[in-house]
Short mmCIF file of C-alpha atoms and ligand atoms in Angstrom, two decimals:
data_model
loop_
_atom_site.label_atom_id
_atom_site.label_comp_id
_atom_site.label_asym_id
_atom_site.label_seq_id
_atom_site.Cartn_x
_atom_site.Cartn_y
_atom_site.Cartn_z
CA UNK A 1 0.00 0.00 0.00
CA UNK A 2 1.38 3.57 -1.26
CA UNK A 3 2.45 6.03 1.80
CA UNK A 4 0.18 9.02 1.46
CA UNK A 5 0.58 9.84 5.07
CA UNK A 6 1.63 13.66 4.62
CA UNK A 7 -0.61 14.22 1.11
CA UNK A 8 -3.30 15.44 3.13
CA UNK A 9 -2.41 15.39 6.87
CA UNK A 10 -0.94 18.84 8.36
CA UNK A 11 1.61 17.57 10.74
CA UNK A 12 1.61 16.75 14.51
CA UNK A 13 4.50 14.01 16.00
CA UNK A 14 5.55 11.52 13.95
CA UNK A 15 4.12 7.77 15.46
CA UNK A 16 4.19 4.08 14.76
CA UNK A 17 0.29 4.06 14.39
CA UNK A 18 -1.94 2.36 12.54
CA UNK A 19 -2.00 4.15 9.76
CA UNK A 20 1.85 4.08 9.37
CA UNK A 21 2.23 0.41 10.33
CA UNK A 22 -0.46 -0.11 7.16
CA UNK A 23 2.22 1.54 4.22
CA UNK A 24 5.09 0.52 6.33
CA UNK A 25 7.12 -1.28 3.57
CA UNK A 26 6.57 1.05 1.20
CA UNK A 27 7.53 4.09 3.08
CA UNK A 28 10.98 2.88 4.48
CA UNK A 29 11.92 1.76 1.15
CA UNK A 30 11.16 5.08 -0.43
CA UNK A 31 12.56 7.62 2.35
CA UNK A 32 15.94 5.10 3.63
CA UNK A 33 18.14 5.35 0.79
CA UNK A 34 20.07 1.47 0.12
CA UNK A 35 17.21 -0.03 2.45
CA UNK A 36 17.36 -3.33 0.35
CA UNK A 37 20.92 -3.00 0.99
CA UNK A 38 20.68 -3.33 4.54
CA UNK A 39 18.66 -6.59 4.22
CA UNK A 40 21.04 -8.07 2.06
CA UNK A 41 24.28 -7.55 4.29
CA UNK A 42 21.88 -8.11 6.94
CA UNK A 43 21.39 -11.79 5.24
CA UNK A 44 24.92 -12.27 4.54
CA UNK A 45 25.77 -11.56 8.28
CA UNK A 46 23.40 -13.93 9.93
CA UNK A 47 24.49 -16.55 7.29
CA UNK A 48 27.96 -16.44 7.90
CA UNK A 49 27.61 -16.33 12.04
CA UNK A 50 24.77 -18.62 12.99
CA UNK A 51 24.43 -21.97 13.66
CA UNK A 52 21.94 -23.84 14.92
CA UNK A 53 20.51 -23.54 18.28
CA UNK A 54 21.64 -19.71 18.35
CA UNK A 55 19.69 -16.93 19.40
CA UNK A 56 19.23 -13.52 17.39
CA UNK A 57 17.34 -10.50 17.98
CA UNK A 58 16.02 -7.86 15.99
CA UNK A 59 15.16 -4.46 18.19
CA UNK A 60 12.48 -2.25 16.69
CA UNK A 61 11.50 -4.82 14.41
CA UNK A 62 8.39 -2.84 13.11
CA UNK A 63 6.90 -5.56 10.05
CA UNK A 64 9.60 -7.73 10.18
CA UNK A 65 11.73 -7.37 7.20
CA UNK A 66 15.28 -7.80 8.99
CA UNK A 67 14.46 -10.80 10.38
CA UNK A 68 12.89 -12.36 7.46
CA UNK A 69 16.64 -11.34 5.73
CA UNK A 70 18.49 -13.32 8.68
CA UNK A 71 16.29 -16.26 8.44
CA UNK A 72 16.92 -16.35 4.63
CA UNK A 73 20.98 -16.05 5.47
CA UNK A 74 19.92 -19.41 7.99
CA UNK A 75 17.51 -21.24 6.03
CA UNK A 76 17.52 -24.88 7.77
CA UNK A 77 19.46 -24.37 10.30
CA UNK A 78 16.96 -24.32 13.11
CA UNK A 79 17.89 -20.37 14.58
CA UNK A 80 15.31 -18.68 16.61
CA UNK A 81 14.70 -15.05 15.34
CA UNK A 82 13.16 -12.49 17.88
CA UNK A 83 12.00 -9.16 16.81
CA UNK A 84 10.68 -6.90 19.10
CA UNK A 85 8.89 -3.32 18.56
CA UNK A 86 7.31 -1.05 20.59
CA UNK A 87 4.38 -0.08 18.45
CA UNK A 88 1.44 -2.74 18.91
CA UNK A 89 0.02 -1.67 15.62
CA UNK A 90 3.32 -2.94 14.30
CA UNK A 91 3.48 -5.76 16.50
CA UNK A 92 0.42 -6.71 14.73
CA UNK A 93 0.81 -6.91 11.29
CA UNK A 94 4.58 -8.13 11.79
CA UNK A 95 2.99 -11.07 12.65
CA UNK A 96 0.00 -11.48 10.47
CA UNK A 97 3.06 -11.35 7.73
CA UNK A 98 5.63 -13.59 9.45
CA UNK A 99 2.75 -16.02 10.41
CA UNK A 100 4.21 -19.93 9.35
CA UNK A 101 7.23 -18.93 9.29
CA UNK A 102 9.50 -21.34 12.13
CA UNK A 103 11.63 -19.95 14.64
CA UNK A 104 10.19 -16.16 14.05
CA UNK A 105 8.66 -14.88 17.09
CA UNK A 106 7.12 -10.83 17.51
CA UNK A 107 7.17 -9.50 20.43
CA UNK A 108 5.61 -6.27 21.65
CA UNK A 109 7.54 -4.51 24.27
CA UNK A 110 10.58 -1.59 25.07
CA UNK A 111 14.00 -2.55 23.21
CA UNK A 112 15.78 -0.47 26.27
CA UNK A 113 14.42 -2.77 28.54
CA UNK A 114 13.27 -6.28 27.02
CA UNK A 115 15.47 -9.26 28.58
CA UNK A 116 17.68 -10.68 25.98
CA UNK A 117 20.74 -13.39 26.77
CA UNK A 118 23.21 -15.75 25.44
CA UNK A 119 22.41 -13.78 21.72
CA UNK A 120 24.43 -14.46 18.91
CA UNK A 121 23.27 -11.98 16.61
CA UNK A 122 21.71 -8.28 17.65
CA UNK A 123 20.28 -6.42 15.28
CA UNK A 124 18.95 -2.42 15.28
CA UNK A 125 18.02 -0.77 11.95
CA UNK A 126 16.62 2.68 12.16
CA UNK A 127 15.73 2.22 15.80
CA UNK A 128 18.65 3.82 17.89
CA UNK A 129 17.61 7.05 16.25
CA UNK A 130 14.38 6.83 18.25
CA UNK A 131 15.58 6.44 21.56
CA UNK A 132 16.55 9.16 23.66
CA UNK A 133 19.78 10.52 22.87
CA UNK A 134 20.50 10.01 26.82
CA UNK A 135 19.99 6.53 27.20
CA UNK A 136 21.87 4.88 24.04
CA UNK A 137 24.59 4.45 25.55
CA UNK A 138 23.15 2.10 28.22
CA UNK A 139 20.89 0.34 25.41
CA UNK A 140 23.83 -0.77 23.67
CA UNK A 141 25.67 -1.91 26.46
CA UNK A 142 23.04 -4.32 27.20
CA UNK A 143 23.41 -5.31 24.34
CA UNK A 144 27.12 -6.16 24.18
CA UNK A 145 26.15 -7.83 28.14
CA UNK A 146 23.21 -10.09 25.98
CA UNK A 147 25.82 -11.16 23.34
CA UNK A 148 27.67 -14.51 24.06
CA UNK A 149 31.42 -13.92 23.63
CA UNK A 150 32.33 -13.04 19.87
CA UNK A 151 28.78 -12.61 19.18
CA UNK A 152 27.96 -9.22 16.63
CA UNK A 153 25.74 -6.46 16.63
CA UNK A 154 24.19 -4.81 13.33
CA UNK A 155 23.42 -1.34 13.94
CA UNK A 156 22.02 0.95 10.96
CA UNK A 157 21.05 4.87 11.65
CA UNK A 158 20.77 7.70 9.67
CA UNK A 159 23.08 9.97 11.00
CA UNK A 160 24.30 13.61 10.46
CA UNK A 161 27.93 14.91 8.98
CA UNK A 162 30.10 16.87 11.24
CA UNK A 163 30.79 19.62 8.51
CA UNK A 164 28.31 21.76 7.75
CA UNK A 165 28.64 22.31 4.40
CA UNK A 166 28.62 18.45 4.11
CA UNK A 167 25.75 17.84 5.93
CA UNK A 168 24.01 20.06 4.35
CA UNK A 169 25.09 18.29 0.87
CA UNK A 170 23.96 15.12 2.33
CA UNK A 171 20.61 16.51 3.02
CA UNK A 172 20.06 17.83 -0.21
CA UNK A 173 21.32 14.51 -1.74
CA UNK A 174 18.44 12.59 0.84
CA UNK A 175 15.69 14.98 -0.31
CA UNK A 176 16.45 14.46 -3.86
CA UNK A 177 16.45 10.82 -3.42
CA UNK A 178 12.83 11.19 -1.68
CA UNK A 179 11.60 13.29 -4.91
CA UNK A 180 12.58 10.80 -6.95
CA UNK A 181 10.52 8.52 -5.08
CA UNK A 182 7.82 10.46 -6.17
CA UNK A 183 7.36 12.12 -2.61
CA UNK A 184 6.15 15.93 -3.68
CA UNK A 185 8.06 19.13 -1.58
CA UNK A 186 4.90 19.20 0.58
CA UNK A 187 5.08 15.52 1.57
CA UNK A 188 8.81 16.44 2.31
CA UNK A 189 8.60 19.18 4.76
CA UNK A 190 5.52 17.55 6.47
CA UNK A 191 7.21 14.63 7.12
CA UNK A 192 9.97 16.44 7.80
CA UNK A 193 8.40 18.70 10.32
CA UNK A 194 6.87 16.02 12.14
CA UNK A 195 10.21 13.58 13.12
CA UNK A 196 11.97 17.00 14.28
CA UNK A 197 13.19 15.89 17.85
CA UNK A 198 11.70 11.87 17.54
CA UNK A 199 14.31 10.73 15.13
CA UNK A 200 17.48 12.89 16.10
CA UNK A 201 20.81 11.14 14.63
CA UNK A 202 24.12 11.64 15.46
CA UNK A 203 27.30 11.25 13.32
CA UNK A 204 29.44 8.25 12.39
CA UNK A 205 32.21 9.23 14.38
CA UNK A 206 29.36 9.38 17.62
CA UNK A 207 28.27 5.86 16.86
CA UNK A 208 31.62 4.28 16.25
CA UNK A 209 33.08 6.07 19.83
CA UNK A 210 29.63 4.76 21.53
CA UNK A 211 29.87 1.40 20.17
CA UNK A 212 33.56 1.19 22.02
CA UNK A 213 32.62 2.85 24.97
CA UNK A 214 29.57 0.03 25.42
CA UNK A 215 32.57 -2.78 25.16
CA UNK A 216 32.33 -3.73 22.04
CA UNK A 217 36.23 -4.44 20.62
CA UNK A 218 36.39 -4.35 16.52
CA UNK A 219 33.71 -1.77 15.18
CA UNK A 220 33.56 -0.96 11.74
CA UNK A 221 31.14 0.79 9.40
CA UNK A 222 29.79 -2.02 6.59
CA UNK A 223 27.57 0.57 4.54
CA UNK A 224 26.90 3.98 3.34
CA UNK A 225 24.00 5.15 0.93
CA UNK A 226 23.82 8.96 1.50
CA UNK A 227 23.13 9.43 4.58
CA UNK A 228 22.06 6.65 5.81
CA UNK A 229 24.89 4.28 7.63
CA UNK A 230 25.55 0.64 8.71
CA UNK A 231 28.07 -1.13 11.58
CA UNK A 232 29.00 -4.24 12.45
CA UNK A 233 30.50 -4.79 16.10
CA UNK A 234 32.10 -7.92 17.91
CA UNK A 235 32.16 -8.51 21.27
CA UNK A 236 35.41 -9.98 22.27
CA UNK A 237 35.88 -13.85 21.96
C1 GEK B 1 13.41 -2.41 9.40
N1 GEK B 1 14.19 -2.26 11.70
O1 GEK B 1 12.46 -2.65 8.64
N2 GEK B 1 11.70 -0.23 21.59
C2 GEK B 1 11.24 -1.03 20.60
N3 GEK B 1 10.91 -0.56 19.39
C3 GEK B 1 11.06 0.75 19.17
C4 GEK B 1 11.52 1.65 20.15
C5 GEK B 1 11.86 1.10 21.42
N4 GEK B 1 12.31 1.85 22.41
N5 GEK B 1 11.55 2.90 19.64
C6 GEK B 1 11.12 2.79 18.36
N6 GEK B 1 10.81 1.51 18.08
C7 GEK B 1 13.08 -1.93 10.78
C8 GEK B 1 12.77 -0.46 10.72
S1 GEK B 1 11.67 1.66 12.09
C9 GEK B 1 12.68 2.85 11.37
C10 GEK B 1 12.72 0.21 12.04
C11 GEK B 1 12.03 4.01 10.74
C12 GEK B 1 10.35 0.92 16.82
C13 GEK B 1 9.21 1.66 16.13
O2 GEK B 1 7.96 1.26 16.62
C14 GEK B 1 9.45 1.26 14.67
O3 GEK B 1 8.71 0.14 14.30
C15 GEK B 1 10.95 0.98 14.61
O4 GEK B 1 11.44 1.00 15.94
C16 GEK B 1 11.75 1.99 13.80
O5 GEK B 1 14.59 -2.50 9.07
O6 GEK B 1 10.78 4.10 10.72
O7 GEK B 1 12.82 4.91 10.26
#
């Protein structure tokens, strides 16, 4: 179902609702620039460091899509997949779309504070962005505590340049890449308008320092599609 979300409303806070949860898959894949690109290194990853009987966990899963891309990288090899979002209208039709699929399990609850252990795989797409910029650093942390020794996170944000004139290129360059989508300058600023302080992003150079600080021992950046970002980090063996 097309996103027509800001065609005719005025504004107000971005959400997960209903209506949002509804045009979901199209909307990420025409505002996050290399989206599919994400899924596929996201595939790769989960391929090349699960076995069977591990654990992996997707945090702000919203329909599903990342973990549908790590069960693909598994296929047969018995790996249970949680994904769990905050938004119950998410929550919802997540699981209405994952539904016969083995080893997949939704959950609805807080990624900040939902227990997780003995993971193998972590992953966070687009969802560190939403989380108050104060309490990141303790999120990922429990991550790197949930991870079993060597085990990986996959953490994907949009994030902001330190140079102005760059970010400012890198802007331009998104909201190109959004017209091209077919999403008119209206649609833009709406949209735009509404995830001013809900989806605040930080640099590279933020996440990569973050990542260390929360234990995590070889960090490095995987992807890069304007300004959108991907990193893979290892917990020591
Ligand atoms: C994808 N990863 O398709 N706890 C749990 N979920 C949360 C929290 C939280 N504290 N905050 C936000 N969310 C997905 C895309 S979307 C990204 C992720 C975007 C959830 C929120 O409900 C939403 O479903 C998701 O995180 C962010 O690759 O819309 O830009």
């Amino acid at each position: 179902m097309k996103d027509e979300i800001y065609r005719s409303e005025a504004g107000g806070r971005f959400e997960f609702s209903p209506d949002v949860a509804r045009v979901f898959e199209d909307m990420i894949r025409r505002s996050v620039p290399g989206y599919g690109l994400t899924l596929t290194a996201v595939q790769a990853l989960a391929g090349m460091e699960c076995e069977a009987g591990d654990e992996v966990y997707d945090l702000g899963c919203s329909l599903g899509a990342c973990m549908q891309a790590a069960w693909q990288g598994v296929r047969g090899r018995r790996v249970t997949i949680h994904g769990i979002d905050s938004s119950p209208a998410m929550v919802d039709r997540a699981r209405e779309m994952l539904a016969g699929k083995e080893g997949l399990h939704v959950h609805q609850g807080d990624a900040a504070t939902w227990a997780m252990s003995s993971a193998k795989l972590i992953l966070m797409n687009f969802t560190l962005q939403f989380v108050p910029v104060s309490q990141r650093v303790a999120l990922l942390t429990r991550c790197h505590e949930a991870l079993r020794p060597g085990g990986v996170l996959f953490l994907s944000e949009k994030f902001v340049s330190q140079s102005d004139p760059d970010e400012q290129w890198l802007r331009e360059l998104h909201w190109q890449f959004k017209r091209q989508q077919g999403y008119s300058e209206l649609e833009i600023a709406r949209k735009r308008e509404a995830l001013e302080e809900v989806l605040v992003p930080e640099s590279p150079e933020t996440h990569l320092s973050r990542l260390r600080e929360a234990g995590f021992v070889q960090v490095t950046q995987v992807l890069q599609c304007l300004n959108f970002g991907s990193w893979v980090a290892r917990k020591a063996a």
